[in-house]
Amino acid sequence: MSFRISVLGTGYLGTTHAAGMAELGYDVLGLDVDADKVARLARGEVPFHEPGLAELVRTHTRSGRLRFTTDFAAAAAFADVHFLAVGTPQSADGEAADLSHLRAAVDALAPHLERPCVVVGKSTVPVGTAAELAGRLAGLAPAGRAVELAWNPEFLREGHAVADTLAPDRIVVGAASELAEKVLREVYGDLLERGVPFLATDLATAELVKVAANSFLATKVSFVNAMAEVCEAAGADVTVLARAIGLDERIGPRFLRAGVGFGGGCLPKDVRAFRARARELGGDSAAALLGEVDRINLRARERVLALARRALGGVLAGRRIAVLGAAFKPDTDDVRDSPALDVAAAAARAGARVTVYDPAAGRSGAAARPELAFADSLEAAARGADLVLLLTEWAEFRTADPRRLAALVAAPVLVDGRNALDRAAWTAAGWTVHAPGRPAPRS
Ligand code: UDX
């Protein structure tokens, strides 16, 4: 049977999922409460930078397979499978996740659900949320228990969102009933035929898989940043250490790049929300571990700023710093909880004259931090700088010619806050190169 699909919430996750489902051949209705966003998406405009997504949305809005609405009754009448993809940000007053958008979406949809259907949560939530929503759905939907709930967490990475949706490394489905699981096996049938592993589980495990995966990645990054602290104290080199331990297949080389730490719309908030939930459940060891992961991560930002101060002879005030990067990682214009912007703002607060350049996140960075100056090019940012501070490892920076930049700056001093540049090449071009977790340059 060919299902009709709705996707509630057309942010990053929802837009990508809706377009991906259309690409898999389904008729899809995306829903958002933001009428302006809906109008733009319906015209095929994607309001953020994500490789390949705008093309996909344009193709399928043109073909008519992908449409958008603000009308919950229309979504309920249209679809057999409703995906919940609304945001679950960190709450304003603590570490826990704010579930108000998710509850509001369920409460708005449920009274219109008059026939059997499956509601599928994709948002990242504290374990136990799905069970709560199942009760809400059963209470509010005219179809009652004929509305099935499943949880199908999303693992997409920004910058790879389309590929992660159409060729995921696994599909995890927590379902309260065999029917819900069967429906999702069919929805993802094409992907399963291509060999994508499908893991069927209960609701709670599915919810936990997502936060555990993100917490593990965060732990890896904080582990290597903790090693960087020790390496600095011991005069050792964390980049060589990471390469050496990463060659052990059991450890693996990825997520072992020491630097300014992790950021973005997911890892930091998920670590905090999981910590809060683990504490509530009496999982004190997990809570303690995640608290340390968060602290190491925030300290990594402070340590890179301290390195910049040392590189400038101990004083930031009045010095010109060219900050390379504003996005939380390359290939995105997302600046949510960006370590780069955080460090740039802290340097400016300490009196440095900061100019930021980012290949894609200039506009979003300026909107988030209006107090910072932004340049339109690497050269413009670097001109006359006393220090170049790399904070996001865009290819444009990794491939930049250190000789040409050396001619533009006031002093060829570099802090490579991501351990991303070729230290030997920059040193050969006359730069003094400082980097977290590496021996100080010879003076
Ligand atoms: C992450 C998860 O990878 C994804 O599965 C989940 O669905 C959402 O959260 P994303 O936020 O796009 O995806 O970023 P990711 O590529 O995981 O990077 C997270 C942060 O870690 C970035 O700030 C990155 O710069 C940092 N990082 C990564 C390091 O500091 N060092 C590393 O070695 C790797």
GROMACS .gro file of C-alpha atoms and ligand atoms in nm:
model
  477
    1MET     CA    1   0.000   0.000   0.000
    2SER     CA    2   0.119   0.352  -0.065
    3PHE     CA    3   0.097   0.566   0.243
    4ARG     CA    4   0.030   0.934   0.252
    5ILE     CA    5   0.258   1.113   0.489
    6SER     CA    6   0.249   1.428   0.696
    7VAL     CA    7   0.548   1.583   0.871
    8LEU     CA    8   0.471   1.814   1.163
    9GLY     CA    9   0.735   2.083   1.209
   10THR     CA   10   0.931   2.209   0.909
   11GLY     CA   11   1.257   2.306   1.075
   12TYR     CA   12   1.581   2.144   0.986
   13LEU     CA   13   1.476   1.789   1.059
   14GLY     CA   14   1.118   1.815   0.935
   15THR     CA   15   1.200   1.980   0.603
   16THR     CA   16   1.470   1.724   0.529
   17HIS     CA   17   1.247   1.433   0.627
   18ALA     CA   18   0.952   1.564   0.426
   19ALA     CA   19   1.167   1.611   0.115
   20GLY     CA   20   1.328   1.271   0.169
   21MET     CA   21   0.990   1.099   0.192
   22ALA     CA   22   0.880   1.272  -0.131
   23GLU     CA   23   1.202   1.151  -0.293
   24LEU     CA   24   1.114   0.796  -0.183
   25GLY     CA   25   0.791   0.836  -0.380
   26TYR     CA   26   0.533   0.938  -0.119
   27ASP     CA   27   0.282   1.220  -0.130
   28VAL     CA   28   0.385   1.439   0.158
   29LEU     CA   29   0.223   1.727   0.344
   30GLY     CA   30   0.456   1.934   0.564
   31LEU     CA   31   0.292   2.130   0.843
   32ASP     CA   32   0.417   2.424   1.044
   33VAL     CA   33   0.248   2.685   1.263
   34ASP     CA   34   0.470   2.952   1.103
   35ALA     CA   35   0.268   3.068   0.800
   36ASP     CA   36   0.561   3.259   0.655
   37LYS     CA   37   0.786   2.954   0.662
   38VAL     CA   38   0.512   2.744   0.503
   39ALA     CA   39   0.466   2.998   0.223
   40ARG     CA   40   0.838   3.005   0.150
   41LEU     CA   41   0.871   2.626   0.150
   42ALA     CA   42   0.569   2.597  -0.078
   43ARG     CA   43   0.757   2.820  -0.324
   44GLY     CA   44   1.052   2.581  -0.299
   45GLU     CA   45   1.266   2.809  -0.080
   46VAL     CA   46   1.465   2.652   0.203
   47PRO     CA   47   1.554   2.905   0.474
   48PHE     CA   48   1.888   2.747   0.570
   49HIS     CA   49   2.204   2.622   0.405
   50GLU     CA   50   2.207   2.244   0.350
   51PRO     CA   51   2.374   2.084   0.049
   52GLY     CA   52   2.121   1.926  -0.191
   53LEU     CA   53   1.811   2.007   0.013
   54ALA     CA   54   1.687   2.312  -0.179
   55GLU     CA   55   1.705   2.113  -0.505
   56LEU     CA   56   1.507   1.828  -0.352
   57VAL     CA   57   1.240   2.061  -0.213
   58ARG     CA   58   1.213   2.246  -0.545
   59THR     CA   59   1.183   1.925  -0.746
   60HIS     CA   60   0.905   1.786  -0.533
   61THR     CA   61   0.709   2.107  -0.474
   62ARG     CA   62   0.706   2.145  -0.853
   63SER     CA   63   0.591   1.789  -0.911
   64GLY     CA   64   0.318   1.841  -0.650
   65ARG     CA   65   0.434   1.547  -0.440
   66LEU     CA   66   0.546   1.778  -0.159
   67ARG     CA   67   0.307   2.039  -0.023
   68PHE     CA   68   0.294   2.251   0.290
   69THR     CA   69   0.014   2.372   0.516
   70THR     CA   70  -0.061   2.532   0.852
   71ASP     CA   71  -0.387   2.339   0.887
   72PHE     CA   72  -0.387   2.046   1.133
   73ALA     CA   73  -0.728   1.925   1.015
   74ALA     CA   74  -0.596   1.906   0.659
   75ALA     CA   75  -0.293   1.706   0.773
   76ALA     CA   76  -0.514   1.468   0.972
   77ALA     CA   77  -0.749   1.417   0.677
   78PHE     CA   78  -0.462   1.367   0.433
   79ALA     CA   79  -0.214   1.132   0.595
   80ASP     CA   80  -0.194   0.774   0.718
   81VAL     CA   81   0.143   0.828   0.883
   82HIS     CA   82   0.221   1.148   1.076
   83PHE     CA   83   0.583   1.220   1.163
   84LEU     CA   84   0.649   1.454   1.457
   85ALA     CA   85   0.958   1.660   1.382
   86VAL     CA   86   0.913   1.970   1.599
   87GLY     CA   87   1.200   2.113   1.800
   88THR     CA   88   1.279   2.013   2.159
   89PRO     CA   89   1.520   2.289   2.264
   90GLN     CA   90   1.686   2.329   2.602
   91SER     CA   91   1.439   2.492   2.839
   92ALA     CA   92   1.496   2.854   2.931
   93ASP     CA   93   1.523   2.778   3.303
   94GLY     CA   94   1.736   2.465   3.318
   95GLU     CA   95   1.905   2.174   3.143
   96ALA     CA   96   1.595   1.968   3.063
   97ALA     CA   97   1.433   1.960   2.717
   98ASP     CA   98   1.140   2.194   2.652
   99LEU     CA   99   0.859   1.969   2.526
  100SER     CA  100   0.598   2.241   2.487
  101HIS     CA  101   0.614   2.247   2.104
  102LEU     CA  102   0.585   1.871   2.085
  103ARG     CA  103   0.287   1.857   2.323
  104ALA     CA  104   0.122   2.147   2.140
  105ALA     CA  105   0.161   1.968   1.804
  106VAL     CA  106   0.008   1.646   1.940
  107ASP     CA  107  -0.274   1.836   2.109
  108ALA     CA  108  -0.352   2.024   1.786
  109LEU     CA  109  -0.343   1.715   1.565
  110ALA     CA  110  -0.511   1.454   1.784
  111PRO     CA  111  -0.869   1.594   1.790
  112HIS     CA  112  -0.875   1.561   1.408
  113LEU     CA  113  -0.760   1.198   1.396
  114GLU     CA  114  -1.083   1.022   1.307
  115ARG     CA  115  -0.947   0.711   1.137
  116PRO     CA  116  -0.670   0.459   1.208
  117CYS     CA  117  -0.322   0.603   1.155
  118VAL     CA  118   0.031   0.591   1.294
  119VAL     CA  119   0.193   0.888   1.469
  120VAL     CA  120   0.572   0.860   1.457
  121GLY     CA  121   0.797   1.069   1.681
  122LYS     CA  122   1.128   1.175   1.530
  123SER     CA  123   1.219   1.457   1.769
  124THR     CA  124   1.484   1.396   2.034
  125VAL     CA  125   1.306   1.356   2.368
  126PRO     CA  126   1.368   1.249   2.727
  127VAL     CA  127   1.293   0.880   2.774
  128GLY     CA  128   0.932   0.838   2.883
  129THR     CA  129   0.795   1.113   2.658
  130ALA     CA  130   0.655   0.871   2.400
  131ALA     CA  131   0.454   0.685   2.665
  132GLU     CA  132   0.312   1.017   2.784
  133LEU     CA  133   0.221   1.118   2.428
  134ALA     CA  134   0.054   0.780   2.367
  135GLY     CA  135  -0.181   0.856   2.655
  136ARG     CA  136  -0.249   1.204   2.524
  137LEU     CA  137  -0.328   1.069   2.176
  138ALA     CA  138  -0.559   0.799   2.308
  139GLY     CA  139  -0.743   1.057   2.518
  140LEU     CA  140  -0.781   1.324   2.253
  141ALA     CA  141  -0.820   1.139   1.921
  142PRO     CA  142  -1.174   1.043   1.812
  143ALA     CA  143  -1.020   0.725   1.667
  144GLY     CA  144  -0.888   0.642   2.016
  145ARG     CA  145  -0.662   0.336   2.031
  146ALA     CA  146  -0.671   0.304   1.652
  147VAL     CA  147  -0.410   0.582   1.656
  148GLU     CA  148  -0.080   0.396   1.699
  149LEU     CA  149   0.239   0.556   1.825
  150ALA     CA  150   0.596   0.473   1.725
  151TRP     CA  151   0.932   0.636   1.791
  152ASN     CA  152   1.183   0.661   1.507
  153PRO     CA  153   1.477   0.881   1.607
  154GLU     CA  154   1.667   1.077   1.347
  155PHE     CA  155   2.046   1.072   1.330
  156LEU     CA  156   2.106   1.322   1.051
  157ARG     CA  157   2.412   1.543   1.058
  158GLU     CA  158   2.400   1.898   0.933
  159GLY     CA  159   2.584   1.927   0.605
  160HIS     CA  160   2.496   1.562   0.524
  161ALA     CA  161   2.126   1.572   0.605
  162VAL     CA  162   1.996   1.457   0.265
  163ALA     CA  163   2.236   1.164   0.239
  164ASP     CA  164   2.173   1.068   0.603
  165THR     CA  165   1.798   1.060   0.531
  166LEU     CA  166   1.811   0.867   0.204
  167ALA     CA  167   2.097   0.635   0.300
  168PRO     CA  168   2.098   0.614   0.681
  169ASP     CA  169   2.334   0.376   0.858
  170ARG     CA  170   2.041   0.236   1.054
  171ILE     CA  171   1.669   0.279   1.113
  172VAL     CA  172   1.553   0.244   1.472
  173VAL     CA  173   1.183   0.201   1.539
  174GLY     CA  174   1.029   0.176   1.881
  175ALA     CA  175   0.670   0.066   1.849
  176ALA     CA  176   0.399  -0.006   2.098
  177SER     CA  177   0.230  -0.253   1.858
  178GLU     CA  178   0.318  -0.495   1.578
  179LEU     CA  179   0.100  -0.296   1.342
  180ALA     CA  180   0.296   0.026   1.391
  181GLU     CA  181   0.623  -0.159   1.332
  182LYS     CA  182   0.484  -0.323   1.019
  183VAL     CA  183   0.371   0.014   0.880
  184LEU     CA  184   0.718   0.164   0.932
  185ARG     CA  185   0.889  -0.136   0.773
  186GLU     CA  186   0.671  -0.066   0.470
  187VAL     CA  187   0.729   0.311   0.475
  188TYR     CA  188   1.105   0.248   0.470
  189GLY     CA  189   1.074  -0.056   0.242
  190ASP     CA  190   1.300   0.082  -0.032
  191LEU     CA  191   1.576   0.158   0.216
  192LEU     CA  192   1.547  -0.184   0.378
  193GLU     CA  193   1.574  -0.347   0.035
  194ARG     CA  194   1.898  -0.156  -0.012
  195GLY     CA  195   2.031  -0.323   0.302
  196VAL     CA  196   1.984  -0.051   0.565
  197PRO     CA  197   1.968  -0.226   0.906
  198PHE     CA  198   1.629  -0.201   1.081
  199LEU     CA  199   1.619  -0.230   1.458
  200ALA     CA  200   1.278  -0.283   1.614
  201THR     CA  201   1.249  -0.203   1.980
  202ASP     CA  202   1.023  -0.065   2.250
  203LEU     CA  203   0.945   0.305   2.279
  204ALA     CA  204   1.183   0.375   2.567
  205THR     CA  205   1.485   0.211   2.402
  206ALA     CA  206   1.424   0.402   2.079
  207GLU     CA  207   1.413   0.730   2.268
  208LEU     CA  208   1.734   0.641   2.452
  209VAL     CA  209   1.926   0.528   2.142
  210LYS     CA  210   1.924   0.882   2.010
  211VAL     CA  211   2.051   1.058   2.321
  212ALA     CA  212   2.300   0.778   2.391
  213ALA     CA  213   2.445   0.810   2.038
  214ASN     CA  214   2.486   1.186   2.068
  215SER     CA  215   2.626   1.155   2.419
  216PHE     CA  216   2.881   0.901   2.302
  217LEU     CA  217   2.998   1.132   2.024
  218ALA     CA  218   3.017   1.421   2.270
  219THR     CA  219   3.212   1.202   2.513
  220LYS     CA  220   3.464   1.117   2.241
  221VAL     CA  221   3.523   1.484   2.167
  222SER     CA  222   3.551   1.572   2.536
  223PHE     CA  223   3.781   1.275   2.593
  224VAL     CA  224   4.026   1.402   2.335
  225ASN     CA  225   3.996   1.757   2.469
  226ALA     CA  226   4.077   1.627   2.818
  227MET     CA  227   4.379   1.452   2.665
  228ALA     CA  228   4.473   1.786   2.507
  229GLU     CA  229   4.483   1.941   2.854
  230VAL     CA  230   4.720   1.666   2.973
  231CYS     CA  231   4.930   1.687   2.655
  232GLU     CA  232   4.976   2.061   2.705
  233ALA     CA  233   5.092   2.007   3.062
  234ALA     CA  234   5.327   1.725   2.959
  235GLY     CA  235   5.464   1.884   2.642
  236ALA     CA  236   5.308   1.609   2.429
  237ASP     CA  237   5.113   1.632   2.102
  238VAL     CA  238   4.741   1.544   2.109
  239THR     CA  239   4.712   1.524   1.730
  240VAL     CA  240   4.965   1.243   1.714
  241LEU     CA  241   4.810   1.079   2.019
  242ALA     CA  242   4.465   1.088   1.854
  243ARG     CA  243   4.599   0.942   1.531
  244ALA     CA  244   4.775   0.666   1.719
  245ILE     CA  245   4.480   0.560   1.935
  246GLY     CA  246   4.239   0.602   1.643
  247LEU     CA  247   4.423   0.335   1.443
  248ASP     CA  248   4.291   0.083   1.693
  249GLU     CA  249   3.975  -0.037   1.519
  250ARG     CA  250   3.793  -0.058   1.849
  251ILE     CA  251   3.849   0.315   1.903
  252GLY     CA  252   3.834   0.449   1.546
  253PRO     CA  253   3.972   0.780   1.419
  254ARG     CA  254   3.657   0.993   1.406
  255PHE     CA  255   3.544   1.250   1.663
  256LEU     CA  256   3.895   1.263   1.806
  257ARG     CA  257   3.990   1.608   1.678
  258ALA     CA  258   4.091   1.819   1.977
  259GLY     CA  259   4.011   2.187   1.967
  260VAL     CA  260   3.745   2.431   2.066
  261GLY     CA  261   3.489   2.157   2.137
  262PHE     CA  262   3.146   2.060   2.012
  263GLY     CA  263   2.851   2.290   1.953
  264GLY     CA  264   2.541   2.308   1.736
  265GLY     CA  265   2.170   2.260   1.783
  266CYS     CA  266   2.197   1.898   1.903
  267LEU     CA  267   2.499   1.771   2.093
  268PRO     CA  268   2.515   2.033   2.371
  269LYS     CA  269   2.142   2.037   2.445
  270ASP     CA  270   2.106   1.661   2.414
  271VAL     CA  271   2.390   1.599   2.659
  272ARG     CA  272   2.229   1.837   2.909
  273ALA     CA  273   1.876   1.703   2.864
  274PHE     CA  274   1.997   1.343   2.897
  275ARG     CA  275   2.190   1.438   3.209
  276ALA     CA  276   1.879   1.594   3.363
  277ARG     CA  277   1.666   1.291   3.274
  278ALA     CA  278   1.928   1.041   3.395
  279ARG     CA  279   1.939   1.223   3.729
  280GLU     CA  280   1.559   1.207   3.759
  281LEU     CA  281   1.572   0.833   3.696
  282GLY     CA  282   1.849   0.773   3.949
  283GLY     CA  283   2.113   0.714   3.680
  284ASP     CA  284   2.375   0.902   3.879
  285SER     CA  285   2.680   0.760   3.699
  286ALA     CA  286   2.548   0.861   3.358
  287ALA     CA  287   2.455   1.204   3.495
  288ALA     CA  288   2.802   1.253   3.648
  289LEU     CA  289   2.976   1.141   3.329
  290LEU     CA  290   2.769   1.373   3.110
  291GLY     CA  291   2.821   1.665   3.347
  292GLU     CA  292   3.197   1.621   3.310
  293VAL     CA  293   3.165   1.593   2.930
  294ASP     CA  294   2.981   1.927   2.927
  295ARG     CA  295   3.234   2.094   3.158
  296ILE     CA  296   3.534   1.975   2.956
  297ASN     CA  297   3.361   2.101   2.644
  298LEU     CA  298   3.295   2.448   2.781
  299ARG     CA  299   3.648   2.461   2.919
  300ALA     CA  300   3.784   2.388   2.570
  301ARG     CA  301   3.642   2.724   2.458
  302GLU     CA  302   3.808   2.904   2.750
  303ARG     CA  303   4.137   2.728   2.684
  304VAL     CA  304   4.146   2.835   2.321
  305LEU     CA  305   4.082   3.194   2.430
  306ALA     CA  306   4.363   3.162   2.688
  307LEU     CA  307   4.589   3.032   2.412
  308ALA     CA  308   4.506   3.336   2.199
  309ARG     CA  309   4.589   3.561   2.494
  310ARG     CA  310   4.924   3.386   2.544
  311ALA     CA  311   4.999   3.407   2.172
  312LEU     CA  312   4.950   3.784   2.199
  313GLY     CA  313   5.192   3.813   2.489
  314GLY     CA  314   4.926   3.809   2.762
  315VAL     CA  315   4.700   4.097   2.657
  316LEU     CA  316   4.391   4.088   2.437
  317ALA     CA  317   4.277   4.447   2.488
  318GLY     CA  318   4.330   4.663   2.184
  319ARG     CA  319   4.474   4.381   1.971
  320ARG     CA  320   4.330   4.296   1.630
  321ILE     CA  321   4.211   3.940   1.592
  322ALA     CA  322   4.091   3.786   1.266
  323VAL     CA  323   3.850   3.507   1.363
  324LEU     CA  324   3.810   3.245   1.090
  325GLY     CA  325   3.474   3.075   1.126
  326ALA     CA  326   3.141   3.148   1.293
  327ALA     CA  327   2.942   2.829   1.219
  328PHE     CA  328   2.950   2.549   1.477
  329LYS     CA  329   3.115   2.329   1.214
  330PRO     CA  330   3.201   2.360   0.841
  331ASP     CA  331   2.948   2.336   0.556
  332THR     CA  332   2.662   2.491   0.748
  333ASP     CA  333   2.543   2.841   0.829
  334ASP     CA  334   2.415   2.721   1.168
  335VAL     CA  335   2.555   2.920   1.460
  336ARG     CA  336   2.347   2.766   1.738
  337ASP     CA  337   2.570   2.717   2.042
  338SER     CA  338   2.870   2.776   1.817
  339PRO     CA  339   3.206   2.755   1.997
  340ALA     CA  340   3.350   2.987   1.731
  341LEU     CA  341   3.106   3.270   1.801
  342ASP     CA  342   3.136   3.216   2.174
  343VAL     CA  343   3.515   3.252   2.167
  344ALA     CA  344   3.498   3.549   1.927
  345ALA     CA  345   3.251   3.727   2.158
  346ALA     CA  346   3.462   3.651   2.467
  347ALA     CA  347   3.770   3.795   2.294
  348ALA     CA  348   3.574   4.109   2.206
  349ARG     CA  349   3.450   4.141   2.565
  350ALA     CA  350   3.813   4.124   2.677
  351GLY     CA  351   3.880   4.430   2.461
  352ALA     CA  352   4.019   4.269   2.144
  353ARG     CA  353   3.922   4.424   1.809
  354VAL     CA  354   3.766   4.118   1.651
  355THR     CA  355   3.674   4.073   1.285
  356VAL     CA  356   3.499   3.748   1.194
  357TYR     CA  357   3.483   3.586   0.854
  358ASP     CA  358   3.280   3.276   0.769
  359PRO     CA  359   3.213   3.148   0.415
  360ALA     CA  360   2.841   3.087   0.486
  361ALA     CA  361   2.751   3.193   0.839
  362GLY     CA  362   2.830   3.565   0.815
  363ARG     CA  363   2.467   3.666   0.811
  364SER     CA  364   2.346   3.425   1.080
  365GLY     CA  365   2.653   3.506   1.289
  366ALA     CA  366   2.590   3.880   1.268
  367ALA     CA  367   2.226   3.829   1.363
  368ALA     CA  368   2.325   3.623   1.668
  369ARG     CA  369   2.611   3.850   1.775
  370PRO     CA  370   2.540   4.202   1.651
  371GLU     CA  371   2.824   4.334   1.868
  372LEU     CA  372   3.085   4.162   1.648
  373ALA     CA  373   3.232   4.297   1.322
  374PHE     CA  374   3.207   4.069   1.019
  375ALA     CA  375   3.417   4.080   0.700
  376ASP     CA  376   3.317   3.958   0.354
  377SER     CA  377   3.635   3.771   0.279
  378LEU     CA  378   3.926   3.595   0.443
  379GLU     CA  379   4.162   3.862   0.314
  380ALA     CA  380   3.952   4.147   0.451
  381ALA     CA  381   3.941   3.983   0.795
  382ALA     CA  382   4.314   3.908   0.798
  383ARG     CA  383   4.435   4.248   0.681
  384GLY     CA  384   4.632   4.417   0.960
  385ALA     CA  385   4.559   4.142   1.217
  386ASP     CA  386   4.789   4.082   1.512
  387LEU     CA  387   4.653   3.728   1.540
  388VAL     CA  388   4.462   3.489   1.317
  389LEU     CA  389   4.235   3.260   1.519
  390LEU     CA  390   4.089   2.962   1.334
  391LEU     CA  391   3.770   2.836   1.500
  392THR     CA  392   3.578   2.650   1.224
  393GLU     CA  393   3.770   2.427   0.986
  394TRP     CA  394   3.615   2.526   0.651
  395ALA     CA  395   3.795   2.392   0.341
  396GLU     CA  396   3.857   2.755   0.238
  397PHE     CA  397   4.078   2.796   0.545
  398ARG     CA  398   4.245   2.457   0.520
  399THR     CA  399   4.345   2.529   0.161
  400ALA     CA  400   4.435   2.897   0.214
  401ASP     CA  401   4.786   3.000   0.108
  402PRO     CA  402   4.978   3.084   0.428
  403ARG     CA  403   5.233   3.293   0.234
  404ARG     CA  404   4.969   3.517   0.082
  405LEU     CA  405   4.803   3.565   0.423
  406ALA     CA  406   5.137   3.633   0.592
  407ALA     CA  407   5.177   3.931   0.360
  408LEU     CA  408   4.841   4.077   0.472
  409VAL     CA  409   4.861   4.053   0.851
  410ALA     CA  410   5.044   4.282   1.094
  411ALA     CA  411   5.206   3.980   1.259
  412PRO     CA  412   5.204   3.618   1.133
  413VAL     CA  413   5.070   3.460   1.452
  414LEU     CA  414   4.814   3.180   1.425
  415VAL     CA  415   4.604   2.997   1.680
  416ASP     CA  416   4.465   2.688   1.512
  417GLY     CA  417   4.172   2.626   1.746
  418ARG     CA  418   4.064   2.313   1.554
  419ASN     CA  419   4.400   2.148   1.487
  420ALA     CA  420   4.296   2.163   1.123
  421LEU     CA  421   4.579   2.338   0.940
  422ASP     CA  422   4.908   2.201   0.810
  423ARG     CA  423   5.134   2.325   1.085
  424ALA     CA  424   5.456   2.257   0.893
  425ALA     CA  425   5.338   2.455   0.588
  426TRP     CA  426   5.226   2.752   0.797
  427THR     CA  427   5.549   2.749   0.998
  428ALA     CA  428   5.751   2.733   0.677
  429ALA     CA  429   5.559   3.038   0.553
  430GLY     CA  430   5.677   3.233   0.856
  431TRP     CA  431   5.388   3.183   1.096
  432THR     CA  432   5.415   3.117   1.468
  433VAL     CA  433   5.154   2.845   1.517
  434HIS     CA  434   4.981   2.771   1.847
  435ALA     CA  435   4.724   2.493   1.882
  436PRO     CA  436   4.540   2.328   2.171
  437GLY     CA  437   4.708   2.012   2.300
  438ARG     CA  438   5.033   2.069   2.112
  439PRO     CA  439   5.373   2.183   2.228
  440ALA     CA  440   5.414   2.561   2.230
  441PRO     CA  441   5.603   2.693   1.926
  442ARG     CA  442   5.971   2.757   1.973
  443SER     CA  443   6.031   3.126   2.019
  444UDX     C1  444   2.503   1.558   1.553
  444UDX     C2  445   2.508   1.405   1.535
  444UDX     O1  446   2.630   1.369   1.467
  444UDX     C3  447   2.388   1.357   1.457
  444UDX     O2  448   2.390   1.217   1.444
  444UDX     C4  449   2.262   1.403   1.530
  444UDX     O3  450   2.147   1.363   1.459
  444UDX     C5  451   2.262   1.555   1.549
  444UDX     O4  452   2.382   1.593   1.617
  444UDX     P1  453   2.558   1.769   1.401
  444UDX     O5  454   2.506   1.856   1.510
  444UDX     O6  455   2.522   1.800   1.260
  444UDX     O7  456   2.514   1.617   1.424
  444UDX     O8  457   2.716   1.776   1.417
  444UDX     P2  458   2.840   1.676   1.419
  444UDX     O9  459   2.896   1.658   1.284
  444UDX    O10  460   2.808   1.555   1.497
  444UDX    O11  461   2.943   1.768   1.503
  444UDX     C6  462   2.910   1.811   1.634
  444UDX     C7  463   3.015   1.903   1.691
  444UDX    O12  464   3.132   1.831   1.731
  444UDX     C8  465   3.062   2.013   1.596
  444UDX    O13  466   3.069   2.135   1.666
  444UDX     C9  467   3.201   1.966   1.557
  444UDX    O14  468   3.284   2.072   1.522
  444UDX    C10  469   3.247   1.898   1.686
  444UDX     N1  470   3.355   1.800   1.667
  444UDX    C11  471   3.334   1.689   1.590
  444UDX    C12  472   3.478   1.820   1.729
  444UDX    O15  473   3.499   1.920   1.799
  444UDX     N2  474   3.576   1.727   1.711
  444UDX    C13  475   3.558   1.616   1.636
  444UDX    O16  476   3.652   1.535   1.625
  444UDX    C14  477   3.435   1.596   1.572
   0.00000   0.00000   0.00000
